[in-house]
Tab-separated table of C-alpha atoms and ligand atoms in Angstrom:
chain	number	residue	atom	x	y	z
A	1	MET	CA	-19.402	2.425	6.604
A	2	VAL	CA	-18.088	4.490	3.690
A	3	GLN	CA	-15.783	7.301	4.833
A	4	LYS	CA	-16.612	10.628	3.166
A	5	LEU	CA	-13.793	13.043	2.453
A	6	THR	CA	-12.906	16.593	1.565
A	7	ILE	CA	-9.432	16.954	0.100
A	8	LEU	CA	-7.898	20.407	0.511
A	9	GLY	CA	-5.021	20.700	-1.974
A	10	SER	CA	-6.032	17.757	-4.160
A	11	THR	CA	-3.757	18.703	-7.084
A	12	GLY	CA	-0.550	18.794	-5.042
A	13	SER	CA	1.901	16.042	-4.259
A	14	ILE	CA	0.051	14.914	-1.096
A	15	GLY	CA	-3.370	15.357	-2.724
A	16	VAL	CA	-2.419	13.151	-5.671
A	17	SER	CA	-0.945	10.479	-3.375
A	18	THR	CA	-4.117	10.563	-1.273
A	19	LEU	CA	-6.301	9.984	-4.319
A	20	ASP	CA	-4.006	7.155	-5.375
A	21	VAL	CA	-4.654	5.356	-2.066
A	22	ILE	CA	-8.385	6.092	-2.255
A	23	ARG	CA	-8.536	4.757	-5.828
A	24	ARG	CA	-7.428	1.350	-4.494
A	25	HIS	CA	-10.345	1.175	-2.035
A	26	PRO	CA	-13.518	2.462	-3.690
A	27	GLU	CA	-15.642	0.446	-1.250
A	28	ARG	CA	-14.188	2.314	1.763
A	29	TYR	CA	-13.898	5.932	0.606
A	30	ARG	CA	-16.046	8.478	-1.173
A	31	VAL	CA	-14.658	11.883	-2.196
A	32	GLU	CA	-17.253	14.603	-1.514
A	33	ALA	CA	-15.142	17.679	-2.279
A	34	LEU	CA	-11.888	18.500	-4.034
A	35	CYS	CA	-10.181	21.880	-3.471
A	36	ALA	CA	-7.243	23.332	-5.374
A	37	HIS	CA	-5.625	26.557	-6.471
A	38	ARG	CA	-4.474	26.849	-10.084
A	39	GLN	CA	-4.048	23.451	-11.731
A	40	ILE	CA	-7.420	23.301	-13.415
A	41	ASP	CA	-6.396	20.546	-15.856
A	42	ARG	CA	-5.560	18.165	-13.082
A	43	LEU	CA	-8.567	19.160	-11.001
A	44	CYS	CA	-10.837	18.571	-13.993
A	45	GLU	CA	-9.414	15.054	-14.484
A	46	GLN	CA	-9.852	14.348	-10.772
A	47	CYS	CA	-13.498	15.460	-10.911
A	48	VAL	CA	-14.156	13.171	-13.838
A	49	GLU	CA	-12.547	10.204	-12.104
A	50	PHE	CA	-13.850	10.660	-8.542
A	51	ALA	CA	-17.148	12.456	-9.273
A	52	PRO	CA	-17.146	14.584	-6.118
A	53	ARG	CA	-20.250	16.539	-5.258
A	54	TYR	CA	-18.188	19.784	-5.106
A	55	ALA	CA	-14.946	21.237	-6.440
A	56	ALA	CA	-13.608	24.521	-5.087
A	57	VAL	CA	-10.933	26.892	-6.376
A	58	ARG	CA	-9.995	30.351	-5.120
A	59	ASP	CA	-10.288	32.302	-8.314
A	60	ASP	CA	-13.687	33.118	-9.916
A	61	ASN	CA	-12.313	33.028	-13.479
A	62	LEU	CA	-10.751	29.632	-12.978
A	63	ALA	CA	-14.002	28.413	-11.461
A	64	ARG	CA	-15.884	29.545	-14.572
A	65	GLU	CA	-13.378	27.773	-16.812
A	66	LEU	CA	-13.622	24.581	-14.755
A	67	ARG	CA	-17.429	24.717	-14.886
A	68	GLN	CA	-17.347	24.932	-18.685
A	69	ARG	CA	-14.908	22.073	-19.022
A	70	LEU	CA	-16.881	19.832	-16.685
A	71	ALA	CA	-20.059	20.611	-18.620
A	72	THR	CA	-18.492	19.447	-21.888
A	73	VAL	CA	-17.718	16.053	-20.335
A	74	SER	CA	-21.121	15.874	-18.558
A	75	CYS	CA	-19.554	15.849	-15.108
A	76	ALA	CA	-22.137	16.943	-12.519
A	77	THR	CA	-19.644	18.293	-9.932
A	78	GLU	CA	-20.722	21.695	-8.633
A	79	VAL	CA	-17.921	24.295	-8.788
A	80	LEU	CA	-17.477	26.934	-6.053
A	81	SER	CA	-14.921	29.703	-5.646
A	82	GLY	CA	-13.384	32.075	-3.121
A	83	PRO	CA	-11.581	31.460	0.186
A	84	GLU	CA	-14.915	31.015	1.984
A	85	ALA	CA	-15.647	28.072	-0.328
A	86	LEU	CA	-12.646	26.222	1.141
A	87	VAL	CA	-13.994	26.757	4.653
A	88	ARG	CA	-17.415	25.531	3.577
A	89	MET	CA	-15.914	22.378	2.041
A	90	ALA	CA	-14.052	21.692	5.297
A	91	GLU	CA	-17.287	21.961	7.286
A	92	LEU	CA	-19.657	19.974	5.039
A	93	PRO	CA	-21.965	18.074	7.402
A	94	GLU	CA	-21.845	14.889	5.291
A	95	VAL	CA	-18.008	14.804	5.422
A	96	ASP	CA	-16.264	12.936	8.249
A	97	THR	CA	-12.630	13.282	7.166
A	98	VAL	CA	-10.681	16.282	5.858
A	99	MET	CA	-7.275	15.837	4.245
A	100	ALA	CA	-5.466	19.136	4.955
A	101	ALA	CA	-2.882	19.253	2.155
A	102	ILE	CA	-2.797	22.905	1.092
A	103	VAL	CA	0.722	24.270	1.314
A	104	GLY	CA	1.428	27.188	3.630
A	105	ALA	CA	-0.622	29.661	5.637
A	106	ALA	CA	-3.460	29.582	3.067
A	107	GLY	CA	-4.458	26.223	4.536
A	108	LEU	CA	-5.079	27.544	8.044
A	109	PRO	CA	-8.662	28.882	7.819
A	110	PRO	CA	-10.214	25.714	6.299
A	111	THR	CA	-8.154	23.410	8.523
A	112	LEU	CA	-9.222	25.354	11.600
A	113	ALA	CA	-12.834	25.181	10.387
A	114	ALA	CA	-12.511	21.391	10.079
A	115	ALA	CA	-11.232	21.265	13.667
A	116	LEU	CA	-14.132	23.321	15.017
A	117	ALA	CA	-16.571	21.178	13.017
A	118	GLY	CA	-15.239	18.065	14.757
A	119	LYS	CA	-13.869	16.332	11.668
A	120	THR	CA	-11.148	13.727	11.541
A	121	ILE	CA	-8.271	15.833	10.202
A	122	LEU	CA	-5.454	14.192	8.299
A	123	LEU	CA	-2.870	16.917	8.782
A	124	ALA	CA	-0.196	17.398	6.114
A	125	ASN	CA	-0.358	21.215	6.184
A	126	LYS	CA	2.235	21.653	8.956
A	127	GLU	CA	2.379	25.439	8.459
A	128	ALA	CA	-1.176	25.726	9.841
A	129	LEU	CA	-0.147	24.088	13.104
A	130	VAL	CA	3.195	25.919	13.307
A	131	MET	CA	1.674	29.379	12.912
A	132	ALA	CA	-1.405	28.830	15.051
A	133	GLY	CA	-0.256	26.150	17.568
A	134	PRO	CA	-2.275	27.107	20.695
A	135	VAL	CA	-5.289	28.374	18.723
A	136	PHE	CA	-5.397	25.290	16.522
A	137	MET	CA	-5.045	22.807	19.377
A	138	ARG	CA	-7.782	24.594	21.318
A	139	ALA	CA	-10.066	24.339	18.268
A	140	VAL	CA	-9.347	20.591	18.058
A	141	ARG	CA	-10.359	20.158	21.706
A	142	GLN	CA	-13.403	22.424	21.401
A	143	GLY	CA	-14.687	20.736	18.249
A	144	LYS	CA	-13.757	17.252	19.572
A	145	ALA	CA	-11.931	16.712	16.297
A	146	ARG	CA	-9.495	13.858	15.762
A	147	LEU	CA	-6.066	14.918	14.533
A	148	LEU	CA	-4.000	12.322	12.672
A	149	PRO	CA	-0.539	13.359	11.436
A	150	ILE	CA	0.413	12.754	7.800
A	151	ASP	CA	3.902	14.223	7.947
A	152	SER	CA	5.991	11.041	7.818
A	153	GLU	CA	7.981	11.830	10.981
A	154	HIS	CA	4.901	12.638	13.044
A	155	ASN	CA	3.016	9.700	11.649
A	156	ALA	CA	5.957	7.485	12.688
A	157	ILE	CA	5.898	9.007	16.192
A	158	PHE	CA	2.127	8.571	16.390
A	159	GLN	CA	2.581	4.889	15.530
A	160	SER	CA	5.400	4.513	18.081
A	161	LEU	CA	3.589	6.162	21.008
A	162	PRO	CA	1.192	4.127	23.182
A	163	ASP	CA	-2.318	3.766	21.668
A	164	ASP	CA	-3.825	5.597	24.627
A	165	TYR	CA	-1.261	8.420	24.633
A	166	SER	CA	-3.035	11.319	26.328
A	167	GLY	CA	-0.520	14.097	25.812
A	168	ASP	CA	1.226	13.445	29.145
A	169	PHE	CA	4.649	12.188	28.066
A	170	ASN	CA	5.916	11.691	31.629
A	171	LYS	CA	2.961	9.496	32.475
A	172	SER	CA	3.560	7.411	29.344
A	173	GLY	CA	7.230	6.965	30.199
A	174	VAL	CA	8.406	8.857	27.145
A	175	ARG	CA	11.891	10.351	27.453
A	176	GLY	CA	11.886	12.177	24.156
A	177	LEU	CA	11.462	12.163	20.401
A	178	LEU	CA	14.102	11.627	17.750
A	179	LEU	CA	13.045	13.369	14.568
A	180	THR	CA	14.921	12.029	11.569
A	181	ALA	CA	15.949	14.257	8.654
A	182	SER	CA	17.554	13.336	5.367
A	183	GLY	CA	19.721	16.468	5.402
A	184	GLY	CA	18.410	17.368	1.941
A	185	PRO	CA	20.425	17.862	-1.236
A	186	PHE	CA	23.099	20.151	0.328
A	187	ARG	CA	24.209	18.058	3.285
A	188	LYS	CA	27.701	17.763	1.874
A	189	THR	CA	27.896	20.719	-0.539
A	190	PRO	CA	30.955	22.900	0.270
A	191	LEU	CA	29.694	25.917	2.253
A	192	GLU	CA	31.242	28.357	-0.239
A	193	ASP	CA	29.071	26.869	-3.015
A	194	LEU	CA	25.749	27.363	-1.180
A	195	PRO	CA	25.226	31.022	-2.241
A	196	LYS	CA	25.153	29.896	-5.882
A	197	VAL	CA	22.705	26.991	-5.707
A	198	THR	CA	19.662	27.279	-7.967
A	199	PRO	CA	15.981	26.606	-7.240
A	200	GLU	CA	16.214	23.485	-9.436
A	201	GLN	CA	19.100	22.112	-7.364
A	202	ALA	CA	17.271	22.967	-4.143
A	203	CYS	CA	14.117	21.186	-5.329
A	204	ALA	CA	15.961	17.977	-6.284
A	205	HIS	CA	15.433	16.062	-3.045
A	206	PRO	CA	17.494	12.855	-2.762
A	207	ASN	CA	14.698	10.635	-1.354
A	208	TRP	CA	11.249	12.249	-1.474
A	209	SER	CA	9.296	13.737	-4.361
A	210	MET	CA	7.385	16.760	-3.043
A	211	GLY	CA	5.997	20.215	-3.845
A	212	ARG	CA	8.524	23.014	-4.452
A	213	LYS	CA	8.007	24.911	-1.194
A	214	ILE	CA	8.602	21.911	1.076
A	215	SER	CA	11.516	20.843	-1.153
A	216	VAL	CA	13.274	24.174	-0.525
A	217	ASP	CA	12.378	23.877	3.175
A	218	SER	CA	14.102	20.481	3.166
A	219	ALA	CA	17.195	21.956	1.537
A	220	THR	CA	17.457	24.694	4.231
A	221	MET	CA	16.261	22.230	6.900
A	222	MET	CA	13.553	24.728	7.850
A	223	ASN	CA	11.277	21.797	7.129
A	224	LYS	CA	12.765	19.988	10.125
A	225	GLY	CA	12.521	23.152	12.179
A	226	LEU	CA	8.818	23.448	11.359
A	227	GLU	CA	8.475	19.769	12.228
A	228	VAL	CA	10.025	20.290	15.672
A	229	ILE	CA	7.313	22.889	16.334
A	230	GLU	CA	4.686	20.607	14.805
A	231	ALA	CA	5.786	17.724	17.078
A	232	HIS	CA	5.681	19.993	20.117
A	233	TRP	CA	2.013	20.830	19.498
A	234	LEU	CA	0.868	17.410	18.325
A	235	PHE	CA	2.379	15.436	21.178
A	236	ASN	CA	2.743	18.093	23.909
A	237	ILE	CA	6.489	17.527	24.240
A	238	PRO	CA	8.909	20.354	25.152
A	239	ALA	CA	11.508	21.464	22.608
A	240	GLU	CA	14.396	20.203	24.754
A	241	ASN	CA	13.003	16.642	24.507
A	242	ILE	CA	12.907	16.750	20.693
A	243	GLN	CA	16.190	15.971	18.976
A	244	VAL	CA	16.889	16.130	15.247
A	245	VAL	CA	18.989	13.302	13.816
A	246	ILE	CA	20.309	13.324	10.270
A	247	HIS	CA	19.588	9.957	8.662
A	248	PRO	CA	20.330	10.226	4.934
A	249	GLN	CA	18.533	6.996	3.887
A	250	SER	CA	15.086	8.219	5.119
A	251	VAL	CA	14.142	4.638	6.056
A	252	ILE	CA	13.535	5.280	9.768
A	253	HIS	CA	10.839	7.927	9.753
A	254	SER	CA	11.319	8.932	13.432
A	255	LEU	CA	11.658	7.360	16.873
A	256	VAL	CA	10.310	7.563	20.416
A	257	GLN	CA	12.681	7.031	23.345
A	258	TYR	CA	11.240	5.627	26.568
A	259	VAL	CA	12.604	5.967	30.108
A	260	ASP	CA	13.400	2.247	30.299
A	261	GLY	CA	15.859	2.569	27.393
A	262	SER	CA	13.506	1.202	24.711
A	263	VAL	CA	13.407	3.060	21.421
A	264	LEU	CA	10.417	2.461	19.118
A	265	ALA	CA	10.386	3.514	15.484
A	266	GLU	CA	8.465	3.171	12.245
A	267	LEU	CA	10.428	2.176	9.139
A	268	GLY	CA	9.454	1.939	5.505
A	269	ASN	CA	10.201	3.005	1.984
A	270	PRO	CA	10.096	6.795	1.642
A	271	ASP	CA	6.642	7.099	0.044
A	272	MET	CA	3.935	9.356	1.491
A	273	ARG	CA	1.230	6.840	0.598
A	274	THR	CA	2.242	4.865	3.706
A	275	PRO	CA	1.390	7.553	6.295
A	276	ILE	CA	-1.634	8.589	4.210
A	277	ALA	CA	-3.024	5.034	4.194
A	278	GLN	CA	-2.189	4.590	7.893
A	279	ALA	CA	-4.188	7.687	8.813
A	280	LEU	CA	-7.040	7.055	6.352
A	281	ALA	CA	-7.687	3.560	7.687
A	282	TYR	CA	-6.683	4.098	11.336
A	283	PRO	CA	-6.898	1.917	13.406
A	284	GLU	CA	-7.146	-0.622	10.571
A	285	ARG	CA	-4.479	-1.284	7.932
A	286	ILE	CA	-4.974	-1.133	4.175
A	287	ASP	CA	-2.808	-1.579	1.103
A	288	SER	CA	-1.206	1.744	0.127
A	289	GLY	CA	0.509	0.631	-3.067
A	290	VAL	CA	3.915	0.922	-1.378
A	291	GLY	CA	6.139	-2.133	-1.732
A	292	PRO	CA	7.760	-3.919	1.227
A	293	LEU	CA	10.977	-2.524	2.684
A	294	ASP	CA	13.952	-4.602	1.554
A	295	LEU	CA	16.537	-4.344	4.333
A	296	PHE	CA	19.133	-6.174	2.225
A	297	ASP	CA	18.760	-3.448	-0.347
A	298	VAL	CA	19.044	-0.740	2.320
A	299	ALA	CA	22.095	-2.572	3.759
A	300	ALA	CA	23.196	0.216	6.122
A	301	LEU	CA	21.601	3.007	8.146
A	302	HIS	CA	23.624	6.117	8.980
A	303	PHE	CA	23.168	8.882	11.525
A	304	GLU	CA	24.795	12.290	12.004
A	305	ARG	CA	24.358	15.316	14.220
A	306	PRO	CA	22.784	18.268	12.387
A	307	ASP	CA	25.168	21.145	11.653
A	308	PHE	CA	23.447	24.297	12.919
A	309	ASP	CA	25.979	26.529	11.090
A	310	ARG	CA	25.234	24.939	7.749
A	311	PHE	CA	21.494	24.970	8.478
A	312	PRO	CA	20.756	28.182	10.454
A	313	CYS	CA	17.011	27.767	9.845
A	314	LEU	CA	16.958	24.847	12.259
A	315	GLY	CA	18.258	27.043	15.090
A	316	LEU	CA	15.813	29.815	14.174
A	317	ALA	CA	12.901	27.387	14.502
A	318	TYR	CA	14.034	26.163	17.933
A	319	GLN	CA	14.378	29.825	18.942
A	320	ALA	CA	10.842	30.610	17.730
A	321	LEU	CA	9.418	27.702	19.708
A	322	LYS	CA	11.284	28.932	22.804
A	323	ASP	CA	10.066	32.529	22.309
A	324	GLY	CA	6.511	31.201	21.949
A	325	ALA	CA	3.328	33.246	21.335
A	326	SER	CA	3.447	34.729	17.806
A	327	ALA	CA	7.137	33.903	17.159
A	328	PRO	CA	6.438	30.666	15.208
A	329	ALA	CA	3.853	32.528	13.069
A	330	THR	CA	6.491	35.179	12.329
A	331	LEU	CA	9.059	32.501	11.502
A	332	ASN	CA	6.638	30.714	9.191
A	333	ALA	CA	5.504	33.835	7.332
A	334	ALA	CA	9.059	35.118	6.848
A	335	ASN	CA	10.054	31.689	5.573
A	336	GLU	CA	7.150	31.530	3.103
A	337	VAL	CA	8.088	34.923	1.672
A	338	ALA	CA	11.811	34.122	1.546
A	339	VAL	CA	11.267	30.747	-0.155
A	340	GLN	CA	8.950	32.304	-2.737
A	341	GLN	CA	11.507	35.054	-3.464
A	342	PHE	CA	14.249	32.444	-3.795
A	343	LEU	CA	12.128	30.336	-6.171
A	344	GLU	CA	11.496	33.465	-8.256
A	345	GLY	CA	15.224	34.225	-8.419
A	346	ARG	CA	15.169	37.460	-6.409
A	347	ILE	CA	17.353	36.294	-3.509
A	348	GLY	CA	20.018	33.631	-3.078
A	349	PHE	CA	19.717	30.392	-1.144
A	350	VAL	CA	21.692	31.602	1.891
A	351	ASP	CA	19.602	34.797	2.004
A	352	ILE	CA	16.584	32.707	3.050
A	353	SER	CA	17.827	32.283	6.622
A	354	GLN	CA	19.056	35.901	6.659
A	355	VAL	CA	15.587	37.197	5.840
A	356	ILE	CA	13.987	35.070	8.560
A	357	ALA	CA	16.601	36.019	11.172
A	358	ARG	CA	16.180	39.750	10.509
A	359	VAL	CA	12.387	39.569	10.569
A	360	MET	CA	12.480	37.701	13.868
A	361	GLU	CA	14.898	40.239	15.360
A	362	ARG	CA	12.637	43.123	14.409
A	363	ILE	CA	9.248	41.740	15.426
A	364	PRO	CA	8.803	40.994	19.123
A	365	ALA	CA	6.534	38.048	19.974
A	366	SER	CA	2.966	39.056	20.858
A	367	GLY	CA	0.044	37.097	22.340
A	368	LEU	CA	-1.766	34.586	20.164
A	369	TYR	CA	-5.364	34.004	21.266
A	370	SER	CA	-7.498	33.911	18.134
A	371	LEU	CA	-7.399	33.310	14.387
A	372	ASP	CA	-7.323	37.108	13.934
A	373	ASP	CA	-4.163	37.348	16.073
A	374	VAL	CA	-2.548	34.640	13.958
A	375	LEU	CA	-3.486	36.277	10.666
A	376	ALA	CA	-2.296	39.680	11.943
A	377	ALA	CA	1.077	38.269	13.016
A	378	ASP	CA	1.351	36.534	9.636
A	379	ALA	CA	0.593	39.743	7.711
A	380	VAL	CA	3.042	41.895	9.725
A	381	ALA	CA	5.823	39.361	9.242
A	382	ARG	CA	5.157	39.087	5.491
A	383	ARG	CA	5.430	42.860	5.072
A	384	MET	CA	8.634	42.957	7.100
A	385	ALA	CA	10.088	40.059	5.082
A	386	GLU	CA	9.381	41.911	1.849
A	387	LEU	CA	11.176	44.976	3.233
A	388	VAL	CA	14.162	42.862	4.201
A	389	VAL	CA	14.256	41.298	0.723
A	390	ASP	CA	14.383	44.834	-0.743
A	391	GLU	CA	17.241	45.713	1.617
A	392	ILE	CA	19.143	42.613	0.529
A	393	ASN	CA	18.615	43.502	-3.117
A	394	GLN	CA	19.919	47.046	-2.579
A	395	ARG	CA	23.263	45.759	-1.263
B	401	LIG	P1	2.202	21.037	-3.453
B	401	LIG	O1	2.773	22.369	-3.774
B	401	LIG	O2	2.537	19.881	-4.311
B	401	LIG	O3	0.599	21.147	-3.398
B	401	LIG	C1	-0.039	22.185	-2.724
B	401	LIG	C2	-1.545	22.101	-2.904
B	401	LIG	O4	-2.110	23.236	-2.238
B	401	LIG	C3	-2.013	22.169	-4.360
B	401	LIG	O5	-3.140	21.350	-4.538
B	401	LIG	C4	-2.433	23.633	-4.529
B	401	LIG	O6	-3.463	23.768	-5.469
B	401	LIG	C5	-2.941	23.966	-3.144
B	401	LIG	N1	-2.817	25.385	-2.836
B	401	LIG	C6	-1.665	26.128	-2.839
B	401	LIG	N2	-1.936	27.403	-2.501
B	401	LIG	C7	-3.267	27.465	-2.265
B	401	LIG	C8	-4.152	28.509	-1.900
B	401	LIG	N3	-3.713	29.769	-1.696
B	401	LIG	N4	-5.462	28.212	-1.753
B	401	LIG	C9	-5.926	26.955	-1.983
B	401	LIG	N5	-5.130	25.933	-2.336
B	401	LIG	C10	-3.831	26.190	-2.472
B	401	LIG	O7	2.602	20.743	-1.928
B	401	LIG	P2	2.744	19.321	-1.217
B	401	LIG	O8	4.137	18.840	-1.353
B	401	LIG	O9	1.620	18.416	-1.582
B	401	LIG	O10	2.594	19.756	0.314
B	401	LIG	C11	1.317	20.058	0.878
B	401	LIG	C12	1.479	20.183	2.388
B	401	LIG	O11	1.882	18.932	2.915
B	401	LIG	C13	2.558	21.186	2.805
B	401	LIG	O12	2.150	21.843	3.964
B	401	LIG	C14	3.753	20.311	3.105
B	401	LIG	O13	4.613	20.872	4.062
B	401	LIG	C15	3.087	19.064	3.636
B	401	LIG	N6	3.862	17.843	3.467
B	401	LIG	C16	4.175	17.401	2.224
B	401	LIG	C17	4.949	16.246	2.058
B	401	LIG	C18	5.273	15.703	0.681
B	401	LIG	O14	5.893	14.650	0.582
B	401	LIG	N7	4.910	16.367	-0.381
B	401	LIG	C19	5.382	15.548	3.191
B	401	LIG	C20	5.039	16.022	4.446
B	401	LIG	C21	4.280	17.170	4.583
B	402	LIG	MG1	8.226	15.406	7.104
């Protein structure tokens, strides 16, 4: 049967990789809806190539422009706009699978809607799960949705856990998870040089090509911190059983340790098309376009302990997971603001963790029971982060 998809964030790095895998298997997949933010040129090309029934963007003016352009090339895709359009695309009754690849908190409402509508969710948008953990996982259970991780580490863990893993790690004989991290571009940069690094240097990841926000998160290692929280919710494993291991080659994408001493892992070339194809075709296997791993080329694999002084964001994320309730939402919102301000040149690289730490100190964790609670915690933390950025700039 042909699998019908909505792709949230189709113009981004994950969205483009997803369409590249789909392009190789036209007999298996049909794109029903494409959703994006600003890159109308790319979205227009994607509509022409994949002929989705719908395309959705947030902004009404951009929607009008896209409509005109599609009309000139006789493309019949219907264009919708507004945040509610994203939710509608995630709930389309004819769609079975939703690729959640919007970056940041903006992806939460449609991803949550996909969960409640019982879709198969291919989850790249880790921020949605980090900020809304208990609410999101409840929606998945309520909607009887299927959640398949796209993040390479979590996809590797998913592949290394037993097929019938029920969320009871003790019962499955799991001792813990080893989450690998490349260490990003500043693993060895002298600490005194970190305040001067530029957004371009921070976005130049040694192994993966990604969007700018996640690239900065990788440079601060907040990305790994978010992934610890993501792993906690996906696999129901306590923080103390999740260990981060620096592995600069990014060939082992993560590992599961079992009580008998066995350690299972997934390895491959660092290319997101592998986890995307794994999740798209699960439980089958399809060609992703990624070449075979050449171990002779790799030659050696290295491992290091993460340095929590160099990467304070990692400790802040563990702290947020420990504090629970709204603390991860606060962490995530403060991080989104700080990264944006860094990318726009208003604060320095080392200020990112400072902003997050101060926001977390000032906002006590509160209960998280509904989407409204999550959005409220997100909004409060964003306002506080903006205040802290002003304070930093007045120094
Ligand atoms: P990106 O910046 O390249 O793309 C983001 C996409 O989201 C774009 O299509 C953009 O149009 C859309 N978008 C942004 N803001 C939006 C808004 N307000 N409303 C609607 N759409 C909006 O980012 P990316 O690297 O593709 O990452 C996407 C997600 O996947 C992130 O959550 C990231 O953490 C996660 N992820 C990415 C990678 C990777 O290799 N790129 C790996 C693992 C996880
Ligand atoms: Mg990852």
